[in-house]
Amino acid sequence: METLVYSQCTTHGGSVLKSGGGGAVSVLGFPLQHLKRHTLPGSKKKQSFGAIKASLAKTEVALLRIGTRGSPLALAQAHETRNKLMASHPELAEEGAIEIVVIKTTGDKILSQPLADIGGKGLFTKEIDEALINGDIDIAVHSMKDVPTYLPEKTILPCNLKREDVRDAFISLSASSLAELPAGSVVGTASLRRKSQILHRYPSLKVEDNFRGNVQTRLRKLNEGVVQATLLALAGLSRLSMTENVTSTLSIDEMLPAVAQGAIGIACRSDDEKMASYLASLNHEETRLAVSCERAFLLTLDGSCRTPIAGYASKDEDGNCIFKGLVASPDGTRVLETSRKGSYHFEDMVSMGKDAGKELLSRAGPGFFDS
């Protein structure tokens, strides 16, 4: 198996991907000069993620191999993980100690169909999990909202990095919010969760639900007029240092986020104590508990790519857990919501998630998701 190896690039302030041919190819996309620039209130300019370039080389055996998808966002998350490991463990800060291995997943290969049609769980994780189990990589970095509720046998997910902003960003060249879009305007999204909530609140809008591709691809399609607006996770834009493209940010009440949105999860083999120890040093417990609550809700509902489900657990000013959950019919004509409040402890939060899921299952009744 060919591996793509990353090393520090001191001349460009970023990172360089070495693989096997002579030339260098940027995979970060283009600068989107024609998009309107918007700055989030109170936001600070982040350091640029830097260009990632491809060429060919071999290095000595790494101490730790990180498996990831190859999209710019996935690579940003892998680099964030690498940097945190280097900062926490001196032996991993040596040159060549950490290798980033890019793995193409089913979700990356099939772009012509909606996710719901090719669907099922694990579209963006299956091949990475297989590489982990087979020993081709040592840890796997995932966007937690892509991770199925059942982990593959022989793997554990002991670490969540500190969560980014969970909200969705509205991006448009012609309107400042969903409410300002004229009737008949087309909003692009690959998410049934977003589609159902958009149509529920704004039935006069249209939704292009096969609006797929990485962040750069979706912004290019918007710039070309394929759609009049799109919604993207604010967390992804932040990790790519691309928040200047955000027109406005949707509140939690207007657009409840996907389960585990904004959270990065890192898995390892269940019998690899050394990697589990490395990951334990990076874990952000408040995030892990929130994600556990939300995933318990999703597991109870047994949600699939064809099921619009949203859930969000957060800590209030008194230190309690506030959970909000939602299920919707795909066409947005029916939306059922619920909420819970309890102590911010693992058992209580998992129980809250399960209980909220059971309530919505009961209220939805048979056939709810068939519309």
Coordinates of C-alpha atoms in Angstrom, one line a residue, residues 107-319:
G107 CA -18.3 8.3 0.3
D108 CA -15.4 9.9 -1.4
K109 CA -15.6 7.6 -4.5
I110 CA -19.3 8.0 -5.3
L111 CA -20.3 11.6 -5.8
S112 CA -23.0 11.3 -8.4
Q113 CA -25.8 10.1 -6.1
P114 CA -27.3 11.4 -2.9
L115 CA -25.9 10.0 0.3
A116 CA -29.3 8.5 1.2
D117 CA -29.3 6.5 -2.0
I118 CA -25.8 4.9 -1.6
G119 CA -26.3 4.9 2.0
G120 CA -26.1 3.3 5.2
K121 CA -23.7 4.0 7.9
G122 CA -20.0 4.1 7.6
L123 CA -19.8 5.7 4.1
F124 CA -16.9 7.8 5.2
T125 CA -15.3 5.5 7.8
K126 CA -15.4 1.9 6.6
E127 CA -12.1 1.7 4.7
I128 CA -10.3 3.7 7.4
D129 CA -11.6 1.3 10.0
E130 CA -10.4 -1.7 7.9
A131 CA -7.0 -0.2 7.6
L132 CA -6.9 0.3 11.4
I133 CA -8.0 -3.3 12.1
N134 CA -5.5 -4.6 9.6
G135 CA -2.6 -2.7 11.2
D136 CA -2.0 -0.4 8.2
I137 CA -2.5 2.6 10.5
D138 CA -2.3 3.1 14.2
I139 CA -5.1 5.6 14.8
A140 CA -8.0 6.9 12.8
V141 CA -9.3 10.5 12.8
H142 CA -13.0 10.9 12.0
S143 CA -15.6 13.6 11.9
M144 CA -17.8 12.3 14.7
K145 CA -21.0 12.9 12.8
D146 CA -19.8 10.4 10.2
V147 CA -19.1 7.6 12.7
P148 CA -21.8 4.9 13.0
T149 CA -23.3 4.3 16.4
Y150 CA -21.8 0.8 16.4
L151 CA -18.0 0.7 16.3
P152 CA -16.3 -2.1 14.4
E153 CA -15.1 -5.0 16.4
K154 CA -11.5 -4.7 17.7
T155 CA -11.7 -0.9 17.7
I156 CA -12.3 1.7 20.4
L157 CA -12.9 5.4 20.2
P158 CA -11.4 6.8 23.5
C159 CA -10.8 10.4 22.4
N160 CA -12.8 13.4 21.3
L161 CA -10.9 16.6 20.7
K162 CA -12.4 19.9 22.0
R163 CA -15.5 20.6 20.0
E164 CA -15.8 23.5 17.6
D165 CA -18.9 25.7 17.2
V166 CA -21.7 23.3 16.4
R167 CA -23.9 25.7 14.4
D168 CA -24.6 25.8 10.7
A169 CA -23.4 28.6 8.5
F170 CA -25.6 30.3 5.8
I171 CA -23.6 31.3 2.7
S172 CA -25.2 33.2 -0.2
L173 CA -24.2 35.9 -2.7
S174 CA -27.7 37.4 -2.8
A175 CA -29.3 37.2 0.6
S176 CA -28.2 37.6 4.2
S177 CA -30.4 34.7 5.6
L178 CA -32.7 31.9 4.7
A179 CA -35.7 34.2 5.5
E180 CA -34.5 36.8 2.9
L181 CA -34.3 34.3 0.0
P182 CA -37.0 34.9 -2.6
A183 CA -39.6 32.2 -3.1
G184 CA -38.4 29.5 -5.4
S185 CA -34.7 30.0 -4.5
V186 CA -32.6 26.8 -4.5
V187 CA -30.6 25.9 -1.4
G188 CA -27.9 23.3 -1.9
T189 CA -27.2 20.6 0.8
A190 CA -26.4 16.9 1.0
S191 CA -28.1 16.7 4.4
L192 CA -31.6 15.5 4.9
R193 CA -31.5 17.1 8.4
R194 CA -30.9 20.5 6.9
K195 CA -33.3 19.9 4.0
S196 CA -36.2 18.9 6.3
Q197 CA -35.6 21.9 8.7
I198 CA -35.3 24.4 5.8
L199 CA -38.6 23.2 4.2
H200 CA -40.4 23.1 7.5
R201 CA -39.6 26.8 8.2
Y202 CA -39.5 28.0 4.6
P203 CA -41.8 25.9 2.4
S204 CA -41.5 28.3 -0.5
L205 CA -37.8 27.4 -1.0
K206 CA -36.4 24.5 -3.0
V207 CA -33.6 22.2 -1.9
E208 CA -31.1 20.6 -4.1
D209 CA -30.3 17.5 -2.0
N210 CA -27.4 16.1 -4.0
F211 CA -25.2 19.1 -3.4
R212 CA -22.1 17.1 -2.6
G213 CA -18.4 17.5 -2.6
N214 CA -15.9 19.1 -0.3
V215 CA -16.2 22.6 1.0
Q216 CA -14.3 24.1 -1.9
T217 CA -16.4 22.3 -4.4
R218 CA -19.7 23.5 -2.8
L219 CA -18.5 27.1 -2.7
R220 CA -17.5 26.9 -6.3
K221 CA -20.9 25.6 -7.3
L222 CA -22.5 28.5 -5.4
N223 CA -20.2 31.0 -7.1
E224 CA -21.2 29.5 -10.5
G225 CA -25.0 30.0 -9.7
V226 CA -25.9 26.3 -9.5
V227 CA -27.7 27.2 -6.2
Q228 CA -28.6 30.5 -4.5
A229 CA -27.4 29.5 -1.1
T230 CA -25.9 26.7 0.9
L231 CA -25.5 25.6 4.5
L232 CA -22.2 24.3 5.8
A233 CA -21.0 23.4 9.3
L234 CA -19.3 26.4 10.9
A235 CA -16.8 24.0 12.5
G236 CA -15.4 22.8 9.2
L237 CA -15.1 26.4 7.8
S238 CA -13.3 27.4 11.0
R239 CA -10.8 24.5 10.8
L240 CA -10.1 25.5 7.2
S241 CA -9.7 29.2 8.1
M242 CA -12.5 30.0 5.7
T243 CA -15.0 31.7 8.0
E244 CA -14.7 34.9 5.9
N245 CA -17.1 33.2 3.4
V246 CA -19.9 33.0 6.0
T247 CA -22.9 35.3 5.3
S248 CA -24.6 34.6 8.6
T249 CA -24.8 31.9 11.3
L250 CA -28.0 30.0 12.1
S251 CA -29.0 29.8 15.7
I252 CA -29.6 26.4 17.4
D253 CA -33.3 27.1 17.4
E254 CA -33.4 27.8 13.7
M255 CA -31.3 24.8 12.6
L256 CA -30.6 22.1 15.2
P257 CA -27.2 20.6 14.4
A258 CA -26.4 17.0 13.4
V259 CA -25.5 14.6 16.2
A260 CA -21.8 15.1 17.1
Q261 CA -21.4 18.0 14.7
G262 CA -18.1 19.9 15.3
A263 CA -16.5 17.1 17.1
I264 CA -13.4 15.1 16.0
G265 CA -13.2 11.4 17.2
I266 CA -10.0 9.4 17.2
A267 CA -10.1 5.6 17.2
C268 CA -7.4 2.9 17.8
R269 CA -7.3 -0.9 18.1
S270 CA -8.8 -2.2 21.4
D271 CA -5.6 -4.1 22.2
D272 CA -3.2 -1.2 21.5
E273 CA -2.6 0.2 25.0
K274 CA 0.2 2.5 23.8
M275 CA -2.1 4.3 21.3
A276 CA -4.9 4.4 23.8
S277 CA -2.6 6.1 26.2
Y278 CA -1.6 8.7 23.6
L279 CA -5.2 9.4 22.8
A280 CA -6.3 9.6 26.5
S281 CA -3.9 12.6 26.8
L282 CA -5.8 14.4 24.1
N283 CA -9.3 13.7 25.2
H284 CA -11.7 16.6 26.0
E285 CA -14.1 15.0 28.5
E286 CA -16.8 17.6 28.2
T287 CA -17.0 17.0 24.5
R288 CA -16.9 13.2 24.9
L289 CA -19.8 13.3 27.3
A290 CA -21.9 15.6 25.0
V291 CA -21.2 13.3 22.0
S292 CA -22.1 10.2 24.1
C293 CA -25.5 11.7 25.0
E294 CA -26.2 12.7 21.4
R295 CA -25.1 9.3 20.0
A296 CA -27.3 7.5 22.6
F297 CA -30.3 9.5 21.2
L298 CA -29.3 8.5 17.6
L299 CA -28.8 4.9 18.5
T300 CA -32.2 4.7 20.1
L301 CA -33.8 6.1 17.0
D302 CA -31.7 3.8 14.8
G303 CA -31.2 6.7 12.4
S304 CA -29.9 6.2 8.9
C305 CA -29.0 8.4 6.0
R306 CA -32.7 8.5 5.1
T307 CA -33.7 9.7 8.5
P308 CA -33.6 13.5 9.3
I309 CA -32.3 13.5 12.9
A310 CA -30.7 16.3 14.9
G311 CA -29.4 16.4 18.5
Y312 CA -27.3 18.6 20.7
A313 CA -26.1 18.3 24.2
S314 CA -24.5 21.3 26.0
K315 CA -23.6 22.5 29.4
D316 CA -25.5 25.4 30.9
E317 CA -24.2 28.1 33.3
D318 CA -25.1 25.9 36.3
G319 CA -23.1 23.0 34.9

